[in-house]
C-alpha positions as MATLAB code, in Angstrom:
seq = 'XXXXXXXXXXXXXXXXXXXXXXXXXXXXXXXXXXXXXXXXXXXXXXXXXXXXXXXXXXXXXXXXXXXXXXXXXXXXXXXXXXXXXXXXXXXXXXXXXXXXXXXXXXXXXXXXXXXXXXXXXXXXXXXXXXXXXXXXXXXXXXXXXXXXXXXXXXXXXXXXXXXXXXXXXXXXXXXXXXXXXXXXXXXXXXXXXXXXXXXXXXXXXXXXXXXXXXXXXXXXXXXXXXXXXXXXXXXXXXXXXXXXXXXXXXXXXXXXXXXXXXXXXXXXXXXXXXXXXXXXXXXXXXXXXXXXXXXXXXXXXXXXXXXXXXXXXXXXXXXXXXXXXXXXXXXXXXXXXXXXXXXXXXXXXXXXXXXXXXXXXXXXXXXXXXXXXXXXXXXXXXXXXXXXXXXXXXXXXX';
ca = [
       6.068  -52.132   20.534;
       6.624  -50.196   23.689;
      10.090  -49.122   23.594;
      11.100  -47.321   25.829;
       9.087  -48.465   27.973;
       8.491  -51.525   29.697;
       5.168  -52.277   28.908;
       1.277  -51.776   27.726;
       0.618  -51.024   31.698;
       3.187  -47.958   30.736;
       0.116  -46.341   28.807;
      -2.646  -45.477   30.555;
      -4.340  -42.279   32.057;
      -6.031  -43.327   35.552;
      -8.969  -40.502   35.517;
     -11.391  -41.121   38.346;
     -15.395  -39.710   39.231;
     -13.081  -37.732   41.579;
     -10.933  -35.572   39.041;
     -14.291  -35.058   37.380;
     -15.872  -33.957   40.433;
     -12.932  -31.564   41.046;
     -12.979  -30.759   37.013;
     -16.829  -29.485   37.700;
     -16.063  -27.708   41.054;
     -13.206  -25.787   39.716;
     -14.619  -24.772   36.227;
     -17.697  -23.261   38.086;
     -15.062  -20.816   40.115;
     -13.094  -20.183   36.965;
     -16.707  -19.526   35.012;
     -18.351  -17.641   38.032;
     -15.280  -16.186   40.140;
     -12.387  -15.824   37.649;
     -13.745  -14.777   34.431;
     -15.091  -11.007   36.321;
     -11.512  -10.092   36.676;
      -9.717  -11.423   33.966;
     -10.128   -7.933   32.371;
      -9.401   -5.277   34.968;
      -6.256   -7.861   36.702;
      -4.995   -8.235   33.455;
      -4.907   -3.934   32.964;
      -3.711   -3.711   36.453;
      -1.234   -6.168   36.052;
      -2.511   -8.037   39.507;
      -4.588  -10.897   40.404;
      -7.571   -8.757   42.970;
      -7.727  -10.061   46.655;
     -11.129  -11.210   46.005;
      -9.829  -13.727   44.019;
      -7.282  -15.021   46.192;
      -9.701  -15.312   48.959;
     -12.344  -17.638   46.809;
      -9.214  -19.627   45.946;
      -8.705  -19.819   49.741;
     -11.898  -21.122   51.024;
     -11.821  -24.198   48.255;
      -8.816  -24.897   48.719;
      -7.047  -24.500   45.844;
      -3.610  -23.402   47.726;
      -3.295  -26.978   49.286;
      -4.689  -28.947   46.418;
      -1.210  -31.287   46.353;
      -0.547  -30.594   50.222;
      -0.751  -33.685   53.143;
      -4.219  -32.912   55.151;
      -2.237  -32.537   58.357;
      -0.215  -29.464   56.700;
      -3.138  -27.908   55.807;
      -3.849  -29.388   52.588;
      -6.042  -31.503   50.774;
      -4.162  -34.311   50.210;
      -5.433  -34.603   46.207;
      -2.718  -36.611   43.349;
      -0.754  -34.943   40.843;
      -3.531  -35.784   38.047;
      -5.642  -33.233   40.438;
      -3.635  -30.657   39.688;
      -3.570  -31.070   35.929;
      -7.515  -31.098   36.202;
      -7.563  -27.645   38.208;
      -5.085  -26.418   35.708;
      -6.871  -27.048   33.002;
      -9.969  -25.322   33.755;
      -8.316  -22.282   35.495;
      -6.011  -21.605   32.646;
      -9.249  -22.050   30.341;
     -10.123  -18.646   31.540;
      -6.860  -17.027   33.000;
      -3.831  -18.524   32.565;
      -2.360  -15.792   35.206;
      -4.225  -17.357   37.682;
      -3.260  -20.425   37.469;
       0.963  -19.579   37.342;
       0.323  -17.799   40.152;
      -0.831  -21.218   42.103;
       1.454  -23.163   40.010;
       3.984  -21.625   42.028;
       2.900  -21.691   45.118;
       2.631  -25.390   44.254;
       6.161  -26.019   43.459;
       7.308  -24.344   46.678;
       4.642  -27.209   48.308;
       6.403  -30.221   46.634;
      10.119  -29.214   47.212;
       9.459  -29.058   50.494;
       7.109  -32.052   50.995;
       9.419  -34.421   49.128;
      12.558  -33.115   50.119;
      12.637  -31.057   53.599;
      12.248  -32.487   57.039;
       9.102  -32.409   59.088;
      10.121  -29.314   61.023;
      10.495  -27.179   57.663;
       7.127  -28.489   56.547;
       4.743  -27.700   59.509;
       6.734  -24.330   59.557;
       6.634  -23.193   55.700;
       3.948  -25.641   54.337;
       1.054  -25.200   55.662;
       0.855  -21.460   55.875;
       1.414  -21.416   51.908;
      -1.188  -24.602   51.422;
      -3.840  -22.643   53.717;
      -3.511  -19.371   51.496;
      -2.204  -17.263   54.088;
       1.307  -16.968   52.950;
       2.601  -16.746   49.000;
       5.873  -18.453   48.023;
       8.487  -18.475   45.062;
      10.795  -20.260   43.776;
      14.027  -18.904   43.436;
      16.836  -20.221   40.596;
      16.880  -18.611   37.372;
      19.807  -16.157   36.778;
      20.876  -13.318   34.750;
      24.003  -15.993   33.398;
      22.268  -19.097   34.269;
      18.378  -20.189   32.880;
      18.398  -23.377   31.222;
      22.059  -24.375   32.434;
      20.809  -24.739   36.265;
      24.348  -25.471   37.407;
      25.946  -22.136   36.184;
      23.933  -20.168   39.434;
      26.273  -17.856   40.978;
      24.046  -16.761   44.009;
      26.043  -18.316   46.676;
      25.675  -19.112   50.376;
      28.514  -19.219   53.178;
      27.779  -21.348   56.215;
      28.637  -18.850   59.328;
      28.192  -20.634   62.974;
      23.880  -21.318   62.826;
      23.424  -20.049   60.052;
      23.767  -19.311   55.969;
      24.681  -16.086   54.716;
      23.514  -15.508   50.618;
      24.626  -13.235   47.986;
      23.524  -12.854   44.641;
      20.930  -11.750   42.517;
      17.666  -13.545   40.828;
      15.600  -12.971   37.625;
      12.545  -13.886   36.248;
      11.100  -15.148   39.490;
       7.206  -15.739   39.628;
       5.807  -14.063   42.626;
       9.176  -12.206   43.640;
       7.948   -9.423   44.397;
       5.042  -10.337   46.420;
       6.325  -13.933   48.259;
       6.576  -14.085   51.765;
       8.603  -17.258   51.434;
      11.885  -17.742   48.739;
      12.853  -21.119   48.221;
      16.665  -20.097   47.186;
      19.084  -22.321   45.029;
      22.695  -21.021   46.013;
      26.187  -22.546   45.740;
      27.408  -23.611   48.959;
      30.968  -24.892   47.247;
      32.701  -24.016   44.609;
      31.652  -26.402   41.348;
      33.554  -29.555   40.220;
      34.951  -29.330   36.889;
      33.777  -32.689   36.285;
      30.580  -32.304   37.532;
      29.247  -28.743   37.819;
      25.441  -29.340   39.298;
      27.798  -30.766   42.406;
      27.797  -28.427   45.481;
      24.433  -26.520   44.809;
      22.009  -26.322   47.948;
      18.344  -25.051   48.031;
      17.072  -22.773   51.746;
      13.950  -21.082   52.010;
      14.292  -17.496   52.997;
      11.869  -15.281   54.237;
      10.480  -12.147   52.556;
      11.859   -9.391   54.820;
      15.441  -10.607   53.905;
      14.828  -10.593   49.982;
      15.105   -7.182   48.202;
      13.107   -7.463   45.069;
      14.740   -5.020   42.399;
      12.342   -4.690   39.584;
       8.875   -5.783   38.345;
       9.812   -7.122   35.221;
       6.936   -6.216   31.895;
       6.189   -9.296   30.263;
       4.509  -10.143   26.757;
       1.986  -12.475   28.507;
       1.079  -13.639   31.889;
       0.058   -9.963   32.446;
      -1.165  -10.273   36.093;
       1.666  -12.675   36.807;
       4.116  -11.556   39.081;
       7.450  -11.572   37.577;
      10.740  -10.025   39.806;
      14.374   -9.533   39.491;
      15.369  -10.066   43.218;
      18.745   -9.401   44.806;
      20.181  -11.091   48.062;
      23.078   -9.273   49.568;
      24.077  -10.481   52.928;
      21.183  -12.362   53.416;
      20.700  -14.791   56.393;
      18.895  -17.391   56.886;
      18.816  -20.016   60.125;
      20.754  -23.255   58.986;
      17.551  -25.564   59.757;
      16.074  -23.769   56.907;
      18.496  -26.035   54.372;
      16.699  -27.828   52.263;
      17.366  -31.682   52.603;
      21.557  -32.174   52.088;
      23.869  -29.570   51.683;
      24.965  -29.659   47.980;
      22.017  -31.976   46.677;
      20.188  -28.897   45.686;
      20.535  -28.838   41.618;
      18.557  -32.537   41.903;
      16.120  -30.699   44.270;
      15.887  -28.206   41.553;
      15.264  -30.325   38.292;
      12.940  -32.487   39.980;
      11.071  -29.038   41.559;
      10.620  -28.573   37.918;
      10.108  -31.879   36.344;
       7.011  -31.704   38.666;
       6.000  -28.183   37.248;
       6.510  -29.291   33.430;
       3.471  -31.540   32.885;
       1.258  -28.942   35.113;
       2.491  -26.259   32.258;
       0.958  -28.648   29.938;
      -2.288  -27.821   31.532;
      -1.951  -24.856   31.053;
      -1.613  -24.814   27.542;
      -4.563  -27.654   27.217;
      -6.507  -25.185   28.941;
      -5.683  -22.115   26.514;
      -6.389  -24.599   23.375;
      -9.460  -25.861   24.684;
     -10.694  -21.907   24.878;
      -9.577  -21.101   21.404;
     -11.227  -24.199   20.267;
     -14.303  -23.254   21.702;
     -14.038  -19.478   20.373;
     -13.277  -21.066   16.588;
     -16.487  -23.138   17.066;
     -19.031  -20.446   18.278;
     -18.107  -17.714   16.054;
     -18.158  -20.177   12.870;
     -21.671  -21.003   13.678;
     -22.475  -17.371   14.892;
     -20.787  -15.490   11.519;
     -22.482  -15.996    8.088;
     -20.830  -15.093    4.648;
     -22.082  -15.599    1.122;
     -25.345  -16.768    2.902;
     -23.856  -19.950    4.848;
     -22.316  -19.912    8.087;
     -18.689  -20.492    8.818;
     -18.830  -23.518    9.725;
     -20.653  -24.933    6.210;
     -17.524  -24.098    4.742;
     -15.196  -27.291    4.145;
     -11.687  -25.404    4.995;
     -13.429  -23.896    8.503;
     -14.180  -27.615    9.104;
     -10.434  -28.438    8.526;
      -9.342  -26.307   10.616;
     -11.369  -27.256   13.146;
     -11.170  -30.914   13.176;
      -7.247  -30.427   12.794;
      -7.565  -28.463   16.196;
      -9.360  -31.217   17.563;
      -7.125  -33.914   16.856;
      -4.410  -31.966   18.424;
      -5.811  -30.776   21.162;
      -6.862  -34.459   22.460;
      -3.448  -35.855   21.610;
      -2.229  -33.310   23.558;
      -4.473  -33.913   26.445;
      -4.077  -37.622   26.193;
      -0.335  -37.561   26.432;
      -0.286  -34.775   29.558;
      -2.204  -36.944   30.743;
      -0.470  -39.871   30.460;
       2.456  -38.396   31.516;
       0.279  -37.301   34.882;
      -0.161  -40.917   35.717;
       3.215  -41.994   35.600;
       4.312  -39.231   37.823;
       1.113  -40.089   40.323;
       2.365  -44.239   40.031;
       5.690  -43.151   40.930;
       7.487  -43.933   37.866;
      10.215  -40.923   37.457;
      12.329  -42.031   34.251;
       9.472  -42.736   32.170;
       7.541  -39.752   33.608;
      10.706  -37.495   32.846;
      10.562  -38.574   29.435;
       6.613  -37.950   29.435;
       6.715  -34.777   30.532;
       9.395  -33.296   28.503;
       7.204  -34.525   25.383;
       4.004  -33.185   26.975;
       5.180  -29.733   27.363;
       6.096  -29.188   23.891;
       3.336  -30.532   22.418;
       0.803  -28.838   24.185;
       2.153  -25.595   24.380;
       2.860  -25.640   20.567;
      -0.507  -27.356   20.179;
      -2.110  -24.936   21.611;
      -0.426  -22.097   19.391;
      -1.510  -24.093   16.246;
      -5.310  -23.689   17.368;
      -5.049  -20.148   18.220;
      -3.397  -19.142   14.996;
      -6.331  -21.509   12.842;
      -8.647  -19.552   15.104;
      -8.020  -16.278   14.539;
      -7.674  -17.020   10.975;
     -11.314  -17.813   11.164;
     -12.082  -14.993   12.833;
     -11.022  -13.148    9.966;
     -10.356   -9.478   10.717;
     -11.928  -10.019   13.918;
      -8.649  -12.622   14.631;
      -6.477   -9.737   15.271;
      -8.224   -7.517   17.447;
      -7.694   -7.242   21.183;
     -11.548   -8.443   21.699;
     -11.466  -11.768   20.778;
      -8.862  -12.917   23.521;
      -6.882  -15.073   20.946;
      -4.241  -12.472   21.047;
      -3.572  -12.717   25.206;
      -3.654  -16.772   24.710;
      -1.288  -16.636   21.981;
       1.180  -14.015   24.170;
       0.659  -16.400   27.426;
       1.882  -19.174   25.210;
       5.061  -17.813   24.439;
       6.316  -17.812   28.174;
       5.196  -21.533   28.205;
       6.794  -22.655   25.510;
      10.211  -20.737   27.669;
       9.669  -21.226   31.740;
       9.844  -24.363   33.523;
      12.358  -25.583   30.716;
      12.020  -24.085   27.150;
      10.533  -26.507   24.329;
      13.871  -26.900   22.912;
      15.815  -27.776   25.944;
      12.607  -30.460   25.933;
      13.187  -31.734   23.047;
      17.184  -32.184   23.558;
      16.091  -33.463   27.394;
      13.893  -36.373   26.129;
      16.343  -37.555   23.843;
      19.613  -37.719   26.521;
      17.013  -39.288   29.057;
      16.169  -41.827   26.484;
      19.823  -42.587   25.670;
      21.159  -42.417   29.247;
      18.375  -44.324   30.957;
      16.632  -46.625   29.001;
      19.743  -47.662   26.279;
      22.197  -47.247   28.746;
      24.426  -45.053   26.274;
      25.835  -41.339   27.517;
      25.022  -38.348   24.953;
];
């Protein structure tokens, strides 16, 4: 049975020689390049030059990005590779390209060709950084409630309003802003939304805002008061922009699965080494039948995880939105709360060790808690999945 879905071809992950070529190139920078600042960008709460620069000359900016913008023209299953292996090591790191990413594939999928050779390919050749600008202080998981808004004046848009918990916003040369260009409809409140990128010397950002996790991450409140911005740089139709939106971050959910495949895969590794490296009662760790559990347990989910982000890659990269949507919803949750499950069984077999800052179980397990919340919080997933599943596939409104 396949239900939803239409069939067995539904299920599949297409990994080619290529992602594991990719897998290899960018777990030797993470190993080599990344891990010698974790430490010291994590105290300083910033992600060193150096860094960005390495990123630079492989390419990682561009990953997702057509080669004539500058890019490298990989699939979306390359960027859940890359993910994987940077967040093995610092999770930071890879938000910090995640968003840069998103910025890539609003405009690429939904901007003309102008916008694109103009804001593109300076962001997918690592000269520029971008961010992407909804969230509210009244509006987070209920998109449509934005009050930012945006007046049309002659040639151009004039924007007012204020954003929070925006990745990058204090360091982007490039906004991509969601603002209401008409009042909403009653009826239908997502209606009259529009998304225009905005340059940095017009955005005021108003706070760094101190996170749990995601230390070196840059997350700004940002404030936009008489802001303008030429009316070419509309994104796609005027008052399409909430669908620009969700689908900006449909994209973005199954590459925060990554993420969190990355952080189990880590803690995995860490429960493994240190039960064959600590002894007690004369036998190592791992002779012990309940370290085993826990292990094997951590196993199980970390592969059904990774099988079903995965899974949910390839239906994105084949083009198939509603089933991806569905996909993607379930692959965020379960990773990110997969992932959580392996840390905690980890640091219990760490013993006392488990809850000391030197292990780095505790910075996985804070970074996990703004997964489980941006790009759509687990239980908005949950609730997501199900609607999609009544509304598209059974045809019956919830």
């Amino acid at each position: 049975m396949v239900f939803p879905f239409k069939s067995l071809e539904d299920f599949k992950v297409e990994i080619t020689q290529d992602h594991e070529l990719l897998r290899s190139a960018v777990r030797d920078f993470a190993e080599n390049i990344l891990a010698k600042y974790v430490e010291i960008g994590e105290k300083e709460l910033d992600i060193p030059l150096e860094v960005k620069q390495k990123a630079k000359e492989i390419g990682l900016y561009g990953l997702f990005a057509r080669q004539d913008l500058g890019g490298q023209g990989a699939d979306y299953l390359s960027l859940l590779t890359a993910t994987e292996e940077m967040a093995r090591i610092w999770p930071s790191f890879s938000t910090f390209l995640l968003i840069n990413w998103m910025f890539i594939y609003a405009l690429s999928r939904f901007g003309n060709e102008e916008l694109r050779k103009k804001y593109v390919t300076p962001v997918a050749n690592g000269d520029k950084v971008a961010a992407f600008a909804v969230t509210e202080p009244v509006a987070g998981s209920d998109v449509a409630g934005i009050k930012t808004t945006a007046k049309k004046l002659d040639s151009e848009y004039v924007i007012n309003g204020r954003k929070i918990f925006i990745t990058n916003g204090d360091i982007a040369d490039y906004y991509l802003i969601a603002a209401r260009t008409s009042p909403p409809d009653p009826k239908a409140r997502w209606k009259g939304i529009s998304m225009l990128v905005v340059e940095k010397d017009a955005v005021k950002p108003v706070s760094r805002i101190e996170t749990t996790g995601l230390k070196s991450s840059h997350t700004a409140e940002i404030l936009l008061e008489d802001v303008k911005t030429p009316a070419e740089n509309l994104l796609g139709e005027e008052g399409n922009g909430f669908k620009y939106a969700v689908s900006s971050f449909d994209f973005a959910r199954t590459i925060v699965a990554s993420q969190a495949l990355g952080i189990g895969q880590a803690a995995l590794e860490k429960m493994i080494n240190y039960s064959l490296q600590r002894t007690a009662f004369e036998k190592k760790l791992a002779e012990f039948q309940l370290v085993q559990t826990k292990v094997s347990e951590s196993l199980a989910d970390l592969e059904v995880a990774r099988l079903i982000t995965y899974w949910a890659g390839t239906l994105f990269k084949n083009g198939k939105e509603n089933e991806y949507t569905v996909a993607a919803s379930l692959a965020k949750f379960i990773s990110t709360e997969s992932a959580e499950k392996i840390i905690l069984r980890a640091m219990s077999v760490y013993g006392g060790y488990g809850v000391t800052t030197s292990t780095g179980l505790e910075r996985m397990l804070r970074d996990l808690q703004i997964m489980k919340t941006y790009e759509g919080t687990n239980d908005i997933q949950r609730i997501s999945a199900a609607r999609f599943l009544y509304n598209k596939f059974i045809g019956y409104k919830v």
